[in-house]
JSON list of C-alpha atoms in Angstrom, two decimals:
[
{"chain": "A", "resi": 1, "resn": "MET", "atom": "CA", "xyz": [-16.23, 76.25, 10.72]},
{"chain": "A", "resi": 2, "resn": "ASN", "atom": "CA", "xyz": [-15.46, 78.81, 8.22]},
{"chain": "A", "resi": 3, "resn": "GLU", "atom": "CA", "xyz": [-17.91, 78.04, 5.56]},
{"chain": "A", "resi": 4, "resn": "THR", "atom": "CA", "xyz": [-17.60, 79.56, 2.17]},
{"chain": "A", "resi": 5, "resn": "PRO", "atom": "CA", "xyz": [-20.44, 79.86, -0.33]},
{"chain": "A", "resi": 6, "resn": "ALA", "atom": "CA", "xyz": [-18.74, 77.55, -2.69]},
{"chain": "A", "resi": 7, "resn": "HIS", "atom": "CA", "xyz": [-18.39, 74.85, -0.02]},
{"chain": "A", "resi": 8, "resn": "THR", "atom": "CA", "xyz": [-22.16, 75.22, 0.86]},
{"chain": "A", "resi": 9, "resn": "ASP", "atom": "CA", "xyz": [-23.10, 74.92, -2.86]},
{"chain": "A", "resi": 10, "resn": "LYS", "atom": "CA", "xyz": [-20.80, 71.94, -3.17]},
{"chain": "A", "resi": 11, "resn": "MET", "atom": "CA", "xyz": [-22.57, 70.17, -0.45]},
{"chain": "A", "resi": 12, "resn": "ALA", "atom": "CA", "xyz": [-25.94, 70.94, -1.93]},
{"chain": "A", "resi": 13, "resn": "LYS", "atom": "CA", "xyz": [-25.04, 69.69, -5.34]},
{"chain": "A", "resi": 14, "resn": "MET", "atom": "CA", "xyz": [-23.39, 66.53, -4.26]},
{"chain": "A", "resi": 15, "resn": "THR", "atom": "CA", "xyz": [-25.48, 63.37, -5.06]},
{"chain": "A", "resi": 16, "resn": "PHE", "atom": "CA", "xyz": [-26.23, 60.81, -2.44]},
{"chain": "A", "resi": 17, "resn": "SER", "atom": "CA", "xyz": [-25.65, 58.13, -5.07]},
{"chain": "A", "resi": 18, "resn": "SER", "atom": "CA", "xyz": [-22.09, 59.18, -5.57]},
{"chain": "A", "resi": 19, "resn": "VAL", "atom": "CA", "xyz": [-21.16, 58.96, -2.07]},
{"chain": "A", "resi": 20, "resn": "TYR", "atom": "CA", "xyz": [-23.17, 55.83, -1.02]},
{"chain": "A", "resi": 21, "resn": "PRO", "atom": "CA", "xyz": [-20.71, 53.38, -2.58]},
{"chain": "A", "resi": 22, "resn": "HIS", "atom": "CA", "xyz": [-17.84, 54.82, -0.83]},
{"chain": "A", "resi": 23, "resn": "TYR", "atom": "CA", "xyz": [-19.98, 54.50, 2.50]},
{"chain": "A", "resi": 24, "resn": "VAL", "atom": "CA", "xyz": [-20.44, 50.80, 1.63]},
{"chain": "A", "resi": 25, "resn": "THR", "atom": "CA", "xyz": [-16.88, 50.08, 0.71]},
{"chain": "A", "resi": 26, "resn": "LYS", "atom": "CA", "xyz": [-15.67, 51.84, 3.98]},
{"chain": "A", "resi": 27, "resn": "VAL", "atom": "CA", "xyz": [-17.87, 49.92, 6.27]},
{"chain": "A", "resi": 28, "resn": "ILE", "atom": "CA", "xyz": [-17.35, 46.52, 4.42]},
{"chain": "A", "resi": 29, "resn": "LYS", "atom": "CA", "xyz": [-13.50, 47.00, 4.47]},
{"chain": "A", "resi": 30, "resn": "LYS", "atom": "CA", "xyz": [-13.67, 47.34, 8.29]},
{"chain": "A", "resi": 31, "resn": "GLY", "atom": "CA", "xyz": [-15.68, 44.32, 8.83]},
{"chain": "A", "resi": 32, "resn": "ARG", "atom": "CA", "xyz": [-19.39, 45.74, 9.04]},
{"chain": "A", "resi": 33, "resn": "THR", "atom": "CA", "xyz": [-22.18, 45.06, 6.77]},
{"chain": "A", "resi": 34, "resn": "GLU", "atom": "CA", "xyz": [-24.49, 47.17, 4.29]},
{"chain": "A", "resi": 35, "resn": "GLU", "atom": "CA", "xyz": [-27.39, 46.23, 6.31]},
{"chain": "A", "resi": 36, "resn": "GLU", "atom": "CA", "xyz": [-25.72, 47.99, 9.42]},
{"chain": "A", "resi": 37, "resn": "LEU", "atom": "CA", "xyz": [-25.07, 50.87, 7.19]},
{"chain": "A", "resi": 38, "resn": "LEU", "atom": "CA", "xyz": [-28.70, 50.97, 6.21]},
{"chain": "A", "resi": 39, "resn": "GLN", "atom": "CA", "xyz": [-29.66, 50.72, 9.85]},
{"chain": "A", "resi": 40, "resn": "VAL", "atom": "CA", "xyz": [-27.63, 53.95, 10.58]},
{"chain": "A", "resi": 41, "resn": "ILE", "atom": "CA", "xyz": [-29.04, 55.71, 7.71]},
{"chain": "A", "resi": 42, "resn": "HIS", "atom": "CA", "xyz": [-32.65, 54.75, 8.65]},
{"chain": "A", "resi": 43, "resn": "TRP", "atom": "CA", "xyz": [-31.82, 55.99, 12.21]},
{"chain": "A", "resi": 44, "resn": "LEU", "atom": "CA", "xyz": [-30.70, 59.32, 11.11]},
{"chain": "A", "resi": 45, "resn": "SER", "atom": "CA", "xyz": [-32.94, 59.94, 8.15]},
{"chain": "A", "resi": 46, "resn": "GLY", "atom": "CA", "xyz": [-36.11, 57.72, 8.64]},
{"chain": "A", "resi": 47, "resn": "PHE", "atom": "CA", "xyz": [-35.17, 56.22, 5.05]},
{"chain": "A", "resi": 48, "resn": "ASP", "atom": "CA", "xyz": [-35.55, 52.42, 4.84]},
{"chain": "A", "resi": 49, "resn": "ALA", "atom": "CA", "xyz": [-33.52, 50.29, 2.34]},
{"chain": "A", "resi": 50, "resn": "ALA", "atom": "CA", "xyz": [-36.16, 50.80, -0.40]},
{"chain": "A", "resi": 51, "resn": "ASP", "atom": "CA", "xyz": [-36.17, 54.63, 0.11]},
{"chain": "A", "resi": 52, "resn": "VAL", "atom": "CA", "xyz": [-32.39, 54.54, -0.18]},
{"chain": "A", "resi": 53, "resn": "GLN", "atom": "CA", "xyz": [-32.41, 52.78, -3.20]},
{"chain": "A", "resi": 54, "resn": "VAL", "atom": "CA", "xyz": [-35.00, 55.10, -4.79]},
{"chain": "A", "resi": 55, "resn": "LEU", "atom": "CA", "xyz": [-32.86, 58.10, -3.86]},
{"chain": "A", "resi": 56, "resn": "ILE", "atom": "CA", "xyz": [-29.82, 56.20, -5.49]},
{"chain": "A", "resi": 57, "resn": "ASP", "atom": "CA", "xyz": [-31.84, 55.77, -8.53]},
{"chain": "A", "resi": 58, "resn": "GLU", "atom": "CA", "xyz": [-32.97, 59.16, -8.75]},
{"chain": "A", "resi": 59, "resn": "LYS", "atom": "CA", "xyz": [-29.50, 60.50, -8.15]},
{"chain": "A", "resi": 60, "resn": "ALA", "atom": "CA", "xyz": [-30.84, 62.67, -5.50]},
{"chain": "A", "resi": 61, "resn": "LEU", "atom": "CA", "xyz": [-28.73, 65.52, -4.34]},
{"chain": "A", "resi": 62, "resn": "PHE", "atom": "CA", "xyz": [-27.88, 65.72, -0.69]},
{"chain": "A", "resi": 63, "resn": "SER", "atom": "CA", "xyz": [-30.23, 68.82, -0.53]},
{"chain": "A", "resi": 64, "resn": "THR", "atom": "CA", "xyz": [-32.98, 66.55, -1.73]},
{"chain": "A", "resi": 65, "resn": "PHE", "atom": "CA", "xyz": [-32.24, 63.67, 0.58]},
{"chain": "A", "resi": 66, "resn": "PHE", "atom": "CA", "xyz": [-32.18, 65.87, 3.64]},
{"chain": "A", "resi": 67, "resn": "ALA", "atom": "CA", "xyz": [-35.13, 67.96, 2.68]},
{"chain": "A", "resi": 68, "resn": "LYS", "atom": "CA", "xyz": [-37.24, 64.51, 2.40]},
{"chain": "A", "resi": 69, "resn": "ALA", "atom": "CA", "xyz": [-35.63, 63.04, 5.70]},
{"chain": "A", "resi": 70, "resn": "ARG", "atom": "CA", "xyz": [-37.16, 62.89, 8.98]},
{"chain": "A", "resi": 71, "resn": "LEU", "atom": "CA", "xyz": [-34.11, 63.77, 10.94]},
{"chain": "A", "resi": 72, "resn": "HIS", "atom": "CA", "xyz": [-33.96, 61.73, 14.26]},
{"chain": "A", "resi": 73, "resn": "PRO", "atom": "CA", "xyz": [-34.50, 63.87, 17.29]},
{"chain": "A", "resi": 74, "resn": "ASN", "atom": "CA", "xyz": [-31.20, 62.73, 18.92]},
{"chain": "A", "resi": 75, "resn": "ALA", "atom": "CA", "xyz": [-29.19, 63.75, 15.66]},
{"chain": "A", "resi": 76, "resn": "HIS", "atom": "CA", "xyz": [-27.98, 66.82, 17.72]},
{"chain": "A", "resi": 77, "resn": "LEU", "atom": "CA", "xyz": [-26.06, 64.23, 20.01]},
{"chain": "A", "resi": 78, "resn": "ILE", "atom": "CA", "xyz": [-23.77, 63.45, 17.09]},
{"chain": "A", "resi": 79, "resn": "THR", "atom": "CA", "xyz": [-20.73, 65.42, 18.14]},
{"chain": "A", "resi": 80, "resn": "GLY", "atom": "CA", "xyz": [-16.97, 65.56, 17.36]},
{"chain": "A", "resi": 81, "resn": "ILE", "atom": "CA", "xyz": [-14.71, 66.17, 14.49]},
{"chain": "A", "resi": 82, "resn": "ILE", "atom": "CA", "xyz": [-15.29, 64.76, 10.98]},
{"chain": "A", "resi": 83, "resn": "CYS", "atom": "CA", "xyz": [-13.40, 65.75, 7.88]},
{"chain": "A", "resi": 84, "resn": "GLY", "atom": "CA", "xyz": [-11.24, 68.31, 9.92]},
{"chain": "A", "resi": 85, "resn": "TYR", "atom": "CA", "xyz": [-14.54, 70.00, 11.15]},
{"chain": "A", "resi": 86, "resn": "ARG", "atom": "CA", "xyz": [-16.11, 70.06, 14.57]},
{"chain": "A", "resi": 87, "resn": "ILE", "atom": "CA", "xyz": [-19.66, 69.15, 13.90]},
{"chain": "A", "resi": 88, "resn": "GLU", "atom": "CA", "xyz": [-20.97, 71.33, 16.73]},
{"chain": "A", "resi": 89, "resn": "GLU", "atom": "CA", "xyz": [-19.53, 74.47, 15.15]},
{"chain": "A", "resi": 90, "resn": "ILE", "atom": "CA", "xyz": [-21.02, 73.98, 11.70]},
{"chain": "A", "resi": 91, "resn": "GLU", "atom": "CA", "xyz": [-23.41, 76.73, 10.95]},
{"chain": "A", "resi": 92, "resn": "ASN", "atom": "CA", "xyz": [-25.01, 75.54, 7.49]},
{"chain": "A", "resi": 93, "resn": "PRO", "atom": "CA", "xyz": [-27.82, 73.05, 8.27]},
{"chain": "A", "resi": 94, "resn": "LEU", "atom": "CA", "xyz": [-27.19, 71.17, 5.18]},
{"chain": "A", "resi": 95, "resn": "THR", "atom": "CA", "xyz": [-23.58, 70.70, 5.78]},
{"chain": "A", "resi": 96, "resn": "LYS", "atom": "CA", "xyz": [-24.13, 69.82, 9.36]},
{"chain": "A", "resi": 97, "resn": "GLN", "atom": "CA", "xyz": [-26.67, 66.95, 8.35]},
{"chain": "A", "resi": 98, "resn": "VAL", "atom": "CA", "xyz": [-24.24, 65.65, 5.77]},
{"chain": "A", "resi": 99, "resn": "ARG", "atom": "CA", "xyz": [-21.48, 65.62, 8.36]},
{"chain": "A", "resi": 100, "resn": "TYR", "atom": "CA", "xyz": [-23.97, 63.83, 10.68]},
{"chain": "A", "resi": 101, "resn": "LEU", "atom": "CA", "xyz": [-24.12, 61.01, 8.36]},
{"chain": "A", "resi": 102, "resn": "ASP", "atom": "CA", "xyz": [-20.28, 60.89, 7.54]},
{"chain": "A", "resi": 103, "resn": "LYS", "atom": "CA", "xyz": [-19.57, 60.68, 11.32]},
{"chain": "A", "resi": 104, "resn": "LEU", "atom": "CA", "xyz": [-22.12, 58.00, 11.80]},
{"chain": "A", "resi": 105, "resn": "VAL", "atom": "CA", "xyz": [-20.50, 56.15, 8.94]},
{"chain": "A", "resi": 106, "resn": "ASP", "atom": "CA", "xyz": [-17.18, 56.70, 10.45]},
{"chain": "A", "resi": 107, "resn": "GLU", "atom": "CA", "xyz": [-18.22, 55.37, 13.94]},
{"chain": "A", "resi": 108, "resn": "LEU", "atom": "CA", "xyz": [-19.63, 52.09, 12.18]},
{"chain": "A", "resi": 109, "resn": "ALA", "atom": "CA", "xyz": [-16.40, 51.57, 10.36]},
{"chain": "A", "resi": 110, "resn": "LYS", "atom": "CA", "xyz": [-14.23, 51.99, 13.59]},
{"chain": "A", "resi": 111, "resn": "GLY", "atom": "CA", "xyz": [-16.30, 49.30, 15.35]},
{"chain": "A", "resi": 112, "resn": "LYS", "atom": "CA", "xyz": [-18.41, 51.13, 17.49]},
{"chain": "A", "resi": 113, "resn": "SER", "atom": "CA", "xyz": [-21.37, 49.30, 18.99]},
{"chain": "A", "resi": 114, "resn": "MET", "atom": "CA", "xyz": [-24.88, 50.11, 17.31]},
{"chain": "A", "resi": 115, "resn": "ASP", "atom": "CA", "xyz": [-26.02, 51.22, 20.75]},
{"chain": "A", "resi": 116, "resn": "LYS", "atom": "CA", "xyz": [-23.50, 54.05, 20.83]},
{"chain": "A", "resi": 117, "resn": "ILE", "atom": "CA", "xyz": [-23.74, 54.85, 17.23]},
{"chain": "A", "resi": 118, "resn": "LEU", "atom": "CA", "xyz": [-27.44, 55.26, 17.49]},
{"chain": "A", "resi": 119, "resn": "ARG", "atom": "CA", "xyz": [-27.34, 57.22, 20.79]},
{"chain": "A", "resi": 120, "resn": "ILE", "atom": "CA", "xyz": [-29.31, 54.51, 22.72]},
{"chain": "A", "resi": 121, "resn": "SER", "atom": "CA", "xyz": [-28.61, 55.12, 26.26]},
{"chain": "A", "resi": 122, "resn": "LYS", "atom": "CA", "xyz": [-29.58, 52.65, 29.12]},
{"chain": "A", "resi": 123, "resn": "ARG", "atom": "CA", "xyz": [-32.46, 55.18, 29.88]},
{"chain": "A", "resi": 124, "resn": "THR", "atom": "CA", "xyz": [-33.87, 54.88, 26.52]},
{"chain": "A", "resi": 125, "resn": "ILE", "atom": "CA", "xyz": [-33.69, 51.11, 26.58]},
{"chain": "A", "resi": 126, "resn": "THR", "atom": "CA", "xyz": [-35.52, 50.92, 29.94]},
{"chain": "A", "resi": 127, "resn": "ASN", "atom": "CA", "xyz": [-38.21, 53.29, 28.43]},
{"chain": "A", "resi": 128, "resn": "LEU", "atom": "CA", "xyz": [-38.57, 51.14, 25.34]},
{"chain": "A", "resi": 129, "resn": "SER", "atom": "CA", "xyz": [-38.99, 48.07, 27.51]},
{"chain": "A", "resi": 130, "resn": "ARG", "atom": "CA", "xyz": [-41.83, 49.64, 29.64]},
{"chain": "A", "resi": 131, "resn": "ASN", "atom": "CA", "xyz": [-43.26, 51.25, 26.64]},
{"chain": "A", "resi": 132, "resn": "PRO", "atom": "CA", "xyz": [-42.95, 49.33, 23.44]},
{"chain": "A", "resi": 133, "resn": "SER", "atom": "CA", "xyz": [-44.74, 52.12, 21.38]},
{"chain": "A", "resi": 134, "resn": "PHE", "atom": "CA", "xyz": [-42.18, 54.71, 22.55]}
]
């Protein structure tokens, strides 16, 4: 991706609260729920519903959102094209993280199963059943 300083700056200054309602509208229009959206956000960032609401109320910038987030260790498995850019080729960490979230929301809206969206493999499920604290 050929990122310009202006594009990087735009991503950093965009507020999570300005984008979140669009995520909700998108998934609901496609027959999914806000609870599923929150589950996806929790998986990626570690934020629960209360944390998300605080970030919305604070009008947190995406730079703040991802600075506070505990990015899931499997986030790197989020690949593909979103907004015309191949995620794997995005160099700026913040832009890549925002596109991770966009991609997960897209997958939710397209009807993918939660196991696929959350990158849960059969191996992971087996490990979880053997060791619930995993």
